[in-house]
Coordinates of C-alpha atoms in Angstrom, one line a residue:
Chain A
M1 CA -57.7 25.9 117.7
L2 CA -59.3 25.1 114.4
H3 CA -62.6 26.9 115.0
W4 CA -60.7 30.0 116.2
I5 CA -58.7 30.1 113.0
I6 CA -61.9 29.9 110.9
I7 CA -63.7 32.5 113.0
I8 CA -60.8 35.0 112.9
L9 CA -60.4 34.5 109.2
L10 CA -64.1 35.0 108.4
L11 CA -64.3 38.0 110.7
L12 CA -61.3 39.8 109.0
V13 CA -62.5 38.8 105.5
F14 CA -66.0 39.9 106.0
A15 CA -64.9 43.2 107.7
A16 CA -63.6 43.9 104.2
V17 CA -60.0 43.8 105.3
P18 CA -57.9 43.3 102.2
V19 CA -57.7 39.5 101.8
A20 CA -53.9 39.5 101.7
A21 CA -53.8 41.4 105.0
A22 CA -56.3 39.0 106.6
L23 CA -54.2 36.0 105.6
G24 CA -50.9 37.7 106.6
I25 CA -52.2 38.8 110.0
L26 CA -53.6 35.4 110.7
S27 CA -50.2 33.8 109.8
L28 CA -48.3 36.2 112.1
S29 CA -50.7 35.7 115.0
L30 CA -50.8 31.9 114.7
D31 CA -47.0 31.8 114.6
E32 CA -46.8 34.1 117.7
L33 CA -49.3 32.0 119.6
Y34 CA -48.0 28.5 118.8
M35 CA -44.3 28.9 117.8
N36 CA -43.3 32.1 119.7
G37 CA -42.9 33.9 116.4
R38 CA -40.0 31.7 115.2
L39 CA -41.3 31.0 111.7
S40 CA -42.2 34.6 110.9
R41 CA -38.5 35.5 111.2
A42 CA -38.1 33.6 107.9
I43 CA -40.9 35.5 106.1
G44 CA -38.4 37.7 104.2
E45 CA -36.4 34.8 102.7
F46 CA -39.6 32.8 102.1
T47 CA -41.3 35.6 100.2
W48 CA -38.2 36.4 98.1
D49 CA -38.0 32.8 97.0
K50 CA -41.7 32.7 96.0
S51 CA -41.7 36.2 94.5
K52 CA -39.2 35.1 91.8
E53 CA -40.6 31.6 91.2
Y54 CA -40.4 31.0 87.4
I55 CA -43.7 29.2 87.1
L56 CA -45.5 32.3 88.5
V57 CA -44.0 34.5 85.8
A58 CA -46.7 32.8 83.6
I59 CA -49.3 34.8 85.4
P60 CA -48.3 38.4 84.3
M61 CA -47.5 36.9 80.8
F62 CA -51.0 35.5 80.4
I63 CA -52.6 38.7 81.7
L64 CA -50.5 40.8 79.3
L65 CA -51.4 38.4 76.5
G66 CA -55.1 39.0 77.2
E67 CA -54.6 42.8 77.5
I68 CA -53.0 42.9 74.1
M69 CA -55.6 40.6 72.5
L70 CA -58.3 42.8 73.9
R71 CA -56.9 45.9 72.3
A72 CA -56.0 44.2 68.9
G73 CA -59.6 44.0 67.7
I74 CA -59.4 40.3 67.1
A75 CA -62.4 39.4 69.2
K76 CA -65.0 41.3 67.2
R77 CA -64.1 39.6 63.9
M78 CA -63.9 36.2 65.6
Y79 CA -67.3 36.7 67.1
E80 CA -68.8 37.6 63.7
A81 CA -67.3 34.4 62.2
V82 CA -68.7 32.2 65.0
V83 CA -72.1 33.8 64.5
E84 CA -72.2 32.5 60.9
W85 CA -71.5 29.0 62.1
L86 CA -73.6 28.6 65.2
S87 CA -76.6 30.9 65.0
W88 CA -78.8 28.4 63.2
L89 CA -79.5 26.7 66.5
P90 CA -82.6 27.7 68.5
G91 CA -81.3 30.6 70.5
G92 CA -79.3 32.0 67.7
L93 CA -76.5 34.3 68.7
M94 CA -76.5 33.0 72.3
H95 CA -74.6 30.0 70.9
A96 CA -72.2 32.3 69.3
N97 CA -71.6 33.8 72.8
I98 CA -70.8 30.4 74.2
G99 CA -68.7 29.4 71.1
S100 CA -66.7 32.6 71.1
C101 CA -66.1 32.4 74.8
A102 CA -64.8 28.8 74.4
I103 CA -62.4 29.9 71.6
F104 CA -61.3 33.0 73.4
A105 CA -60.8 30.9 76.6
A106 CA -58.3 28.8 74.6
S107 CA -56.0 31.7 74.4
S108 CA -56.9 33.6 77.6
G109 CA -56.3 32.4 81.1
S110 CA -58.9 34.6 82.8
S111 CA -62.7 34.3 83.1
V112 CA -63.1 38.0 83.6
A113 CA -61.2 38.9 80.5
T114 CA -63.2 36.4 78.5
A115 CA -66.6 37.6 79.7
A116 CA -65.6 41.3 79.2
T117 CA -64.2 40.8 75.7
V118 CA -67.0 38.7 74.3
G119 CA -69.6 40.6 76.3
T120 CA -68.6 44.0 74.8
V121 CA -68.8 42.6 71.3
A122 CA -72.0 40.7 71.7
Y123 CA -74.1 43.1 73.8
P124 CA -75.4 45.4 71.0
E125 CA -77.1 42.3 69.3
I126 CA -79.7 41.9 72.0
D127 CA -81.8 44.8 70.8
K128 CA -81.1 44.2 67.1
R129 CA -82.6 40.7 67.3
R130 CA -84.9 41.0 70.3
Y131 CA -83.5 38.2 72.4
S132 CA -84.5 37.5 76.0
E133 CA -82.1 39.9 77.6
R134 CA -81.8 37.8 80.8
L135 CA -80.8 34.6 79.0
F136 CA -78.5 36.5 76.7
L137 CA -76.6 38.2 79.5
G138 CA -76.5 34.9 81.4
S139 CA -75.0 33.1 78.4
L140 CA -72.2 35.7 78.4
A141 CA -71.5 35.5 82.1
A142 CA -71.5 31.7 82.0
G143 CA -69.6 31.4 78.7
G144 CA -66.9 33.7 80.2
T145 CA -66.2 31.3 83.1
L146 CA -64.8 28.8 80.5
G147 CA -61.7 31.0 80.6
I148 CA -60.3 29.3 83.6
L149 CA -61.3 25.7 82.6
I150 CA -60.1 25.6 79.0
P151 CA -56.3 26.0 78.9
P152 CA -54.4 28.1 79.4
S153 CA -55.7 29.0 82.8
I154 CA -54.3 31.3 85.5
S155 CA -56.3 29.5 88.2
L156 CA -54.9 26.1 87.3
I157 CA -51.3 27.6 87.5
I158 CA -52.1 28.8 91.0
Y159 CA -53.7 25.5 92.0
G160 CA -50.7 23.7 90.6
M161 CA -48.3 25.8 92.5
I162 CA -50.0 25.6 95.9
T163 CA -50.6 21.8 95.7
D164 CA -47.4 20.9 93.7
T165 CA -49.4 19.4 90.9
S166 CA -48.1 19.4 87.3
V167 CA -49.6 22.4 85.3
P168 CA -49.3 20.7 81.9
E169 CA -51.3 17.7 83.3
L170 CA -53.9 20.1 84.7
Y171 CA -54.2 21.9 81.3
L172 CA -54.7 18.6 79.5
A173 CA -57.3 17.6 82.1
G174 CA -59.3 20.8 81.5
I175 CA -59.8 20.3 77.8
I176 CA -62.6 17.6 77.7
P177 CA -64.6 19.0 80.7
G178 CA -64.3 22.4 79.0
L179 CA -65.8 21.1 75.8
I180 CA -68.5 19.2 77.6
L181 CA -69.4 22.2 79.6
S182 CA -69.7 24.3 76.5
L183 CA -72.0 21.7 75.0
L184 CA -74.1 21.6 78.2
F185 CA -74.4 25.4 78.0
I186 CA -75.5 25.1 74.3
G187 CA -78.0 22.4 75.3
A188 CA -79.4 24.6 78.0
I189 CA -80.0 27.4 75.5
V190 CA -81.6 25.0 73.0
I191 CA -84.0 23.6 75.6
A192 CA -84.9 27.1 77.0
C193 CA -85.5 28.5 73.5
S194 CA -87.5 25.5 72.4
V195 CA -89.8 25.9 75.3
R196 CA -90.1 29.7 75.1
K197 CA -89.9 30.6 71.4
D198 CA -90.0 34.3 72.1
W199 CA -86.6 34.1 73.9
G200 CA -84.8 33.0 70.8
G201 CA -84.9 36.3 68.9
T202 CA -85.0 36.7 65.1
P203 CA -82.9 34.2 63.2
V204 CA -79.7 35.2 61.5
K205 CA -79.6 34.7 57.7
T206 CA -76.5 33.0 56.5
S207 CA -75.2 31.0 53.6
W208 CA -72.4 28.5 53.1
R209 CA -70.6 31.1 51.0
K210 CA -70.6 33.5 53.9
R211 CA -69.5 30.8 56.3
I212 CA -66.5 29.9 54.2
R213 CA -65.6 33.6 53.7
V214 CA -65.4 34.3 57.4
L215 CA -63.2 31.3 58.2
P216 CA -59.9 33.4 58.0
D217 CA -61.1 35.5 61.0
L218 CA -60.9 32.4 63.2
I219 CA -57.3 31.8 62.2
P220 CA -55.6 34.4 64.6
P221 CA -57.2 33.0 67.8
L222 CA -56.6 29.4 66.7
L223 CA -53.0 30.1 65.8
L224 CA -52.5 31.7 69.2
F225 CA -54.0 28.6 70.8
G226 CA -51.6 26.6 68.8
V227 CA -48.6 28.7 69.9
V228 CA -49.5 28.7 73.6
V229 CA -51.0 25.3 74.3
G230 CA -49.4 23.5 71.3
S231 CA -45.9 24.4 72.4
I232 CA -46.5 23.0 75.8
Y233 CA -47.6 19.6 74.5
A234 CA -45.1 19.4 71.8
G235 CA -42.6 19.4 74.7
V236 CA -41.1 22.6 73.3
A237 CA -42.0 25.0 76.2
T238 CA -43.0 25.2 79.8
P239 CA -46.2 27.1 80.7
T240 CA -44.1 30.2 81.4
E241 CA -42.3 29.9 78.1
A242 CA -45.6 29.2 76.2
A243 CA -47.1 32.4 77.8
S244 CA -44.1 34.4 76.7
L245 CA -44.3 33.1 73.1
G246 CA -48.0 34.0 73.3
V247 CA -47.2 37.6 74.3
V248 CA -44.8 38.0 71.4
F249 CA -47.3 36.4 69.0
A250 CA -50.2 38.6 70.2
L251 CA -47.9 41.7 69.8
G252 CA -47.3 40.6 66.3
L253 CA -51.1 40.3 65.7
A254 CA -51.6 43.8 67.1
A255 CA -49.0 45.2 64.8
W256 CA -50.7 43.4 61.9
T257 CA -54.1 44.9 62.8
R258 CA -52.4 48.3 63.2
S259 CA -53.6 48.7 66.8
L260 CA -50.1 48.7 68.2
S261 CA -49.1 52.1 69.7
L262 CA -47.2 53.4 72.7
R263 CA -50.4 54.5 74.3
M264 CA -51.9 51.0 73.8
L265 CA -48.8 49.4 75.4
R266 CA -48.9 51.7 78.4
E267 CA -52.6 50.9 79.0
A268 CA -51.8 47.2 78.6
F269 CA -49.0 47.5 81.1
E270 CA -51.2 49.4 83.6
G271 CA -53.9 46.7 83.4
T272 CA -51.4 43.9 83.6
M273 CA -49.5 45.2 86.6
R274 CA -52.6 46.2 88.5
T275 CA -54.0 42.7 88.2
T276 CA -50.7 41.0 88.8
A277 CA -50.1 43.0 92.0
M278 CA -53.6 42.2 93.2
I279 CA -53.1 38.4 92.6
M280 CA -49.5 38.2 93.8
L281 CA -50.1 40.0 97.1
I282 CA -52.7 37.4 98.0
I283 CA -50.8 34.4 96.6
L284 CA -47.7 35.3 98.7
A285 CA -49.7 35.7 101.9
A286 CA -51.6 32.5 101.2
V287 CA -48.5 30.5 100.6
F288 CA -47.0 31.7 103.8
L289 CA -50.2 30.8 105.7
N290 CA -50.0 27.4 104.1
F291 CA -46.5 26.9 105.5
I292 CA -47.5 28.0 109.0
L293 CA -50.6 25.8 109.0
G294 CA -48.5 22.8 108.0
F295 CA -46.0 23.6 110.7
I296 CA -48.3 24.0 113.7
G297 CA -50.2 20.9 112.7
V298 CA -53.6 22.4 111.8
T299 CA -53.7 20.4 108.6
Q300 CA -53.1 17.1 110.5
G301 CA -55.7 18.1 113.1
L302 CA -58.3 18.8 110.4
L303 CA -57.5 15.5 108.7
D304 CA -58.0 13.6 112.0
L305 CA -61.3 15.5 112.5
I306 CA -62.6 14.6 109.1
T307 CA -61.5 11.0 109.2
G308 CA -63.0 10.8 112.7
L309 CA -66.4 11.6 111.2
G310 CA -66.3 8.2 109.5
L311 CA -67.7 9.6 106.2
T312 CA -67.0 7.8 102.9
P313 CA -64.8 9.6 100.4
L314 CA -67.8 10.3 98.2
Q315 CA -69.8 11.7 101.2
T316 CA -66.8 14.0 102.1
M317 CA -66.6 15.2 98.5
L318 CA -70.3 15.9 98.3
L319 CA -69.9 17.9 101.6
L320 CA -67.1 19.8 100.0
V321 CA -69.1 20.6 96.9
V322 CA -72.0 22.0 99.0
F323 CA -69.5 24.0 101.0
Y324 CA -67.9 25.5 97.9
L325 CA -71.3 26.2 96.3
I326 CA -72.3 28.2 99.4
L327 CA -69.0 29.9 100.0
G328 CA -68.9 30.8 96.3
M329 CA -72.0 32.9 96.6
F330 CA -70.2 35.2 99.0
M331 CA -66.5 35.1 98.2
E332 CA -64.4 36.3 95.3
T333 CA -63.1 33.2 93.5
L334 CA -59.4 33.6 93.7
S335 CA -59.5 34.4 97.4
M336 CA -61.7 31.3 97.8
L337 CA -59.2 29.1 96.1
L338 CA -56.2 30.5 98.0
T339 CA -57.8 30.4 101.5
T340 CA -59.4 26.9 101.2
V341 CA -57.2 24.7 99.1
P342 CA -54.3 24.6 101.5
I343 CA -56.7 23.1 104.1
V344 CA -58.9 21.0 101.9
F345 CA -56.3 19.5 99.5
P346 CA -54.6 17.2 102.1
I347 CA -58.0 15.8 103.0
V348 CA -58.9 15.2 99.4
V349 CA -55.7 13.4 98.6
H350 CA -55.9 11.4 101.8
M351 CA -59.3 10.2 100.7
G352 CA -57.7 8.8 97.6
Y353 CA -58.8 11.4 95.0
D354 CA -56.4 12.4 92.2
P355 CA -54.8 15.8 92.6
V356 CA -55.3 16.6 88.9
W357 CA -58.9 15.5 89.0
F358 CA -59.6 17.7 92.0
G359 CA -58.0 20.7 90.3
I360 CA -60.6 20.4 87.6
M361 CA -63.4 19.8 90.1
I362 CA -62.5 22.9 92.1
T363 CA -62.2 24.9 88.9
V364 CA -65.8 24.0 87.9
L365 CA -66.8 25.0 91.4
M366 CA -65.0 28.3 91.0
E367 CA -66.8 28.9 87.7
T368 CA -70.1 28.4 89.6
A369 CA -68.9 31.0 92.2
L370 CA -68.2 33.4 89.4
I371 CA -71.9 33.5 88.4
T372 CA -73.8 33.0 91.7
P373 CA -75.1 36.1 93.4
P374 CA -74.6 38.3 95.5
I375 CA -70.9 38.1 94.8
G376 CA -70.2 36.8 91.3
V377 CA -67.5 38.7 89.5
N378 CA -68.6 37.6 86.0
L379 CA -72.2 38.8 86.8
Y380 CA -70.7 42.2 87.6
V381 CA -68.6 42.3 84.4
V382 CA -71.5 41.4 82.2
H383 CA -73.8 43.9 84.0
G384 CA -71.1 46.5 83.4
V385 CA -71.1 46.1 79.6
R386 CA -74.9 46.9 79.5
A387 CA -74.8 50.4 77.9
R388 CA -78.5 50.8 78.6
G389 CA -78.3 49.7 82.3
G390 CA -81.1 47.8 84.0
P391 CA -81.5 45.7 87.2
F392 CA -78.6 43.5 88.3
N393 CA -81.1 40.7 88.9
D394 CA -81.5 40.2 85.1
V395 CA -78.0 38.9 84.8
A396 CA -78.3 36.8 88.0
Y397 CA -81.5 35.1 86.8
G398 CA -80.2 34.7 83.3
A399 CA -77.2 32.8 84.7
L400 CA -79.3 30.3 86.7
P401 CA -79.8 27.7 83.9
F402 CA -76.0 27.7 83.4
V403 CA -75.4 27.2 87.2
L404 CA -77.6 24.1 86.9
M405 CA -75.4 22.9 84.0
M406 CA -72.3 23.4 86.0
I407 CA -73.8 21.3 88.8
V408 CA -74.5 18.6 86.2
M409 CA -70.8 18.9 85.2
V410 CA -69.8 18.4 88.8
G411 CA -71.9 15.3 88.9
M412 CA -70.4 14.0 85.7
L413 CA -66.9 14.5 87.0
L414 CA -67.8 12.6 90.2
A415 CA -69.4 9.7 88.2
F416 CA -66.7 9.6 85.4
P417 CA -63.4 10.9 86.7
Q418 CA -62.0 9.8 83.4
L419 CA -63.4 12.9 81.7
A420 CA -60.6 14.8 83.4
L421 CA -58.0 12.1 83.7
Y422 CA -58.2 10.5 80.3
L423 CA -55.9 12.9 78.4
P424 CA -53.3 13.4 81.2
T425 CA -53.1 9.6 81.7
M426 CA -52.7 9.0 78.0
V427 CA -49.9 11.5 77.6
Y428 CA -48.0 11.4 80.8
R429 CA -48.6 8.3 82.8
Chain B
M1 CA -56.2 69.0 103.1
M2 CA -55.1 70.4 99.8
I3 CA -51.5 69.2 100.4
L4 CA -52.7 65.7 101.1
A5 CA -54.7 65.5 97.9
R6 CA -51.6 66.8 96.0
L7 CA -49.4 64.2 97.7
H8 CA -51.9 61.6 96.7
A9 CA -51.7 62.6 93.0
F10 CA -47.9 62.7 93.3
L11 CA -47.7 59.2 94.6
E12 CA -50.1 58.0 91.9
R13 CA -47.9 59.6 89.2
I14 CA -44.7 57.9 90.5
S15 CA -46.5 54.6 90.9
R16 CA -47.8 54.8 87.3
V17 CA -44.3 55.3 85.9
A18 CA -43.1 52.4 88.0
V19 CA -45.8 50.2 86.5
W20 CA -44.9 51.3 82.9
I21 CA -41.2 50.4 83.6
G22 CA -42.2 47.1 85.3
G23 CA -44.6 46.2 82.4
G24 CA -41.9 47.1 79.9
A25 CA -39.4 44.9 81.7
L26 CA -41.8 41.9 81.6
L27 CA -42.4 42.5 77.9
L28 CA -38.6 42.4 77.3
C29 CA -38.5 39.2 79.3
A30 CA -41.2 37.7 77.1
F31 CA -39.0 38.4 74.0
M32 CA -35.9 37.1 75.8
V33 CA -37.6 33.9 76.8
S34 CA -39.1 33.4 73.4
I35 CA -35.8 33.8 71.7
D36 CA -34.4 31.3 74.2
V37 CA -37.1 28.7 73.3
V38 CA -36.7 29.2 69.5
M39 CA -32.9 28.9 69.7
R40 CA -33.1 25.8 71.8
K41 CA -35.7 24.2 69.5
L42 CA -34.3 25.2 66.1
F43 CA -30.6 25.4 66.6
S44 CA -30.2 23.4 69.8
I45 CA -28.4 26.4 71.3
T46 CA -29.1 26.7 75.0
M47 CA -28.7 30.2 76.4
S48 CA -29.3 29.7 80.1
G49 CA -30.4 32.6 82.3
S50 CA -33.6 33.9 80.7
D51 CA -35.6 32.1 83.3
E52 CA -33.6 33.5 86.2
I53 CA -33.7 37.0 84.9
S54 CA -37.4 37.0 84.3
G55 CA -37.9 35.7 87.8
Y56 CA -36.0 38.8 89.2
A57 CA -37.9 41.1 86.8
F58 CA -41.2 39.6 87.9
A59 CA -40.4 40.0 91.6
A60 CA -39.3 43.6 91.3
A61 CA -42.1 44.7 88.9
T62 CA -44.7 43.1 91.1
A63 CA -43.4 44.8 94.3
W64 CA -43.4 48.2 92.5
A65 CA -46.9 47.6 91.3
Y66 CA -48.5 47.1 94.8
S67 CA -48.8 50.9 95.3
Y68 CA -50.4 51.4 92.0
A69 CA -53.0 48.7 92.7
L70 CA -53.6 50.3 96.2
L71 CA -54.1 53.8 94.8
H72 CA -56.5 52.3 92.2
R73 CA -58.2 50.4 95.0
S74 CA -57.6 47.1 93.2
H75 CA -56.5 45.0 96.2
I76 CA -59.3 42.4 96.7
R77 CA -61.6 43.0 99.6
I78 CA -64.8 41.0 100.2
D79 CA -67.6 43.5 100.1
A80 CA -70.6 41.2 100.7
L81 CA -71.2 42.8 104.1
Y82 CA -69.4 46.0 103.6
G83 CA -71.6 46.9 100.7
V84 CA -74.8 47.1 102.9
L85 CA -73.2 49.2 105.7
P86 CA -73.8 52.9 106.1
I87 CA -71.0 55.2 104.7
W88 CA -69.5 56.1 108.1
A89 CA -69.1 52.4 109.1
R90 CA -67.5 51.6 105.7
S91 CA -65.1 54.5 106.2
I92 CA -64.0 53.1 109.6
L93 CA -63.5 49.6 108.0
D94 CA -61.4 51.3 105.3
A95 CA -59.1 52.7 107.9
V96 CA -58.9 49.4 109.8
G97 CA -58.2 47.5 106.6
L98 CA -55.4 50.0 105.7
A99 CA -53.9 49.8 109.2
L100 CA -53.8 46.0 109.1
L101 CA -52.3 45.9 105.6
L102 CA -49.7 48.4 106.7
Y103 CA -48.8 46.3 109.8
Y104 CA -48.4 43.2 107.7
M105 CA -46.4 44.8 105.0
A106 CA -44.2 46.7 107.4
Y107 CA -43.3 43.5 109.1
L108 CA -42.6 41.7 105.8
T109 CA -40.6 44.6 104.4
N110 CA -38.5 44.8 107.6
K111 CA -37.6 41.1 107.1
A112 CA -37.0 41.7 103.4
V113 CA -34.5 44.4 104.3
D114 CA -32.7 41.8 106.5
V115 CA -32.5 39.5 103.5
L116 CA -30.9 42.2 101.4
L117 CA -28.4 43.2 104.1
T118 CA -27.4 39.6 104.6
S119 CA -26.8 39.1 100.9
W120 CA -24.7 42.3 100.8
E121 CA -22.6 41.2 103.8
H122 CA -22.0 37.7 102.6
D123 CA -21.6 38.6 98.9
S124 CA -24.2 35.9 98.1
V125 CA -24.5 35.0 94.4
S126 CA -27.1 32.7 92.8
I127 CA -26.0 29.1 92.3
T128 CA -26.5 29.3 88.5
T129 CA -24.2 29.9 85.5
L130 CA -25.1 33.6 85.8
S131 CA -23.9 33.9 89.4
V132 CA -25.9 37.0 89.9
P133 CA -25.0 38.9 93.1
Q134 CA -28.3 38.6 95.0
W135 CA -28.2 42.1 96.4
I136 CA -28.9 43.6 93.0
P137 CA -32.4 42.1 92.3
Q138 CA -33.1 42.1 96.0
L139 CA -32.5 45.9 96.1
L140 CA -35.0 46.5 93.3
W141 CA -37.5 44.2 95.1
V142 CA -37.1 45.8 98.5
G143 CA -37.3 49.2 97.0
G144 CA -40.8 48.4 95.7
L145 CA -41.8 47.0 99.1
C146 CA -40.6 50.2 100.8
W147 CA -42.5 52.3 98.3
F148 CA -45.6 50.3 99.1
V149 CA -45.2 50.8 102.8
I150 CA -44.7 54.5 102.3
T151 CA -47.9 54.7 100.2
L152 CA -49.8 52.7 102.8
A153 CA -48.7 54.9 105.6
F154 CA -49.6 58.0 103.6
M155 CA -53.0 56.5 102.8
L156 CA -53.7 55.7 106.4
V157 CA -52.9 59.3 107.4
Y158 CA -55.0 60.7 104.6
V159 CA -58.0 58.5 105.6
L160 CA -57.6 59.3 109.3
V161 CA -57.4 63.0 108.8
S162 CA -60.5 62.9 106.5
L163 CA -62.3 60.8 109.1
V164 CA -61.5 63.3 111.9
R165 CA -62.8 66.1 109.7
G166 CA -66.0 64.1 109.0
D167 CA -65.2 64.0 105.3
V168 CA -66.4 60.5 104.6
T169 CA -66.8 61.2 100.9
T170 CA -63.1 61.6 100.5
V171 CA -62.5 58.4 102.4
Q172 CA -64.8 56.6 100.0
N173 CA -63.2 58.1 97.0
V174 CA -59.6 57.3 97.9
A175 CA -59.9 54.1 100.0
G176 CA -63.4 52.6 99.7
A177 CA -63.7 49.1 98.3
L178 CA -64.5 49.3 94.6
S179 CA -68.3 49.0 94.0
A180 CA -69.4 46.7 91.3
E181 CA -69.8 49.5 88.7
K182 CA -66.3 50.9 89.4
K183 CA -64.7 47.5 89.0
I184 CA -66.2 47.1 85.6
D185 CA -64.8 50.5 84.5
E186 CA -61.3 49.3 85.4
E187 CA -61.8 45.8 83.8
T188 CA -63.2 47.1 80.6
Q189 CA -61.1 50.3 80.2
G190 CA -59.4 48.9 77.2
M191 CA -62.6 48.4 75.3
D192 CA -62.8 51.8 73.8
G193 CA -59.5 51.3 72.1
M194 CA -60.7 47.9 70.9
R195 CA -63.9 49.3 69.5
G196 CA -61.8 51.9 67.6
A197 CA -59.6 49.2 66.2
G198 CA -62.2 46.5 65.5

């Protein structure tokens, strides 16, 4: 039965059937085959309950927050401020790319939004300072992926919902790996630009006076981070409430920078609702498939199969890592998360891994999927901001050093689970 | 053919207005929830209900946005294989994809209507302090789902008619999976405004 499920799913998905329809049709057929269609009769009630789930309201709120930030002109000034502070390193502005992405990620829940925002601001600098275009573009694509690891994160909300894991714990767990990964990226640029001096571009001239003067430009994004993430850990707000506070705060910022208008709001609504509809259609179908799979015993069957192989937990985890690295080359990340986690999660927990730790692990693997060709959404996004155009391969090659760093991060998480678990353990357990 | 193109534009216009209303409703919810949090923290006043209402607004707004996402070809399709196929094969896959999505959504919407009718007949109210009659939010939600099914059915007809006439360009334009370049346009469409402001 299991191999049929996988074959049908792959067939539908790679025939470019909308992912939600592929999952939905699979659910309905499995139910028809094994339960005489009894479970599908409840699909209305089931979908209604999930559609109004309060924790999921955080998703449109975080997207709306990003859409407003994008249009409020905060990103450009933040980038210029980070340039003053980080560009003395070999590799110059590329460090500002990583740094700005990390800061932006701390108020945005999406990798695409992070890469698009910082990418647009940073791109014109390549020519001005003669950087290696490949590495520069790669740093933007990779830096953008931090959006889903550093809280807030939409992916972690979705993971938390389908696995019943606490979202605040996941958010705390993402902070240290997010910072380490940023440092790994910075390290990769330093090494690359020390070996190949011509990649590093002309240095930026700065002074301490300039550095101090730009500090106020970092305040809006940091305040937003304080409002959104701070309110969760101060015990004041749930993730949904924190996202709502963030939306109101961002709207205030937009009013302050005089970019607030009816037209701007309408565009923000269009962007928000389009993305929300796209995400929710898949989530609802995936959650129902999850329910069907559990009922007809597929999950148990797979568990028996894997335990029957007699692999150690570490071997199983390594197998999963390889599986995700390969799948990530071909699948869009959200679909990958939603189609695999319902099946993989019970195995992982059965092997004794911590659900919060695995959430971070799979997020790093999703980040890898975002920048591995041929299907890597962040590669497309960064390719898309190149006003001058050029071969797509430039971005893909440029991202390779960062893919290596992500694999190093995966290894570190395996060797030191405390990197993810230290903060949640300290605060909650 | 003209009439189909005009209907397409009409559906897009209605869906766009639905998205503005839905987005506006969510923005209002953001304010409502924020006020709730601030009141609770600063004055220890608990106004219950903002969570329940935003859940309803979210369900209805999302359902009404499905059509908009469809007409803007934003529903995720994996184009790893699709991208290398010739245009006629892609057009056939577009039709197949639409037909399967229509089948799934029609099934789901049918059951959703049952949920609504049951709530109406039993006068179901939510088990909260608000005691919201369930048929009200459910009607808004089911309305969005029906609108999506109508849009899907129309799109399938549009694509099939174009296919029969051998007009694969139209199929690609209205129903093809978004190519990488197009996706970027949609993702970065706010950038111009940002440049102007920043």
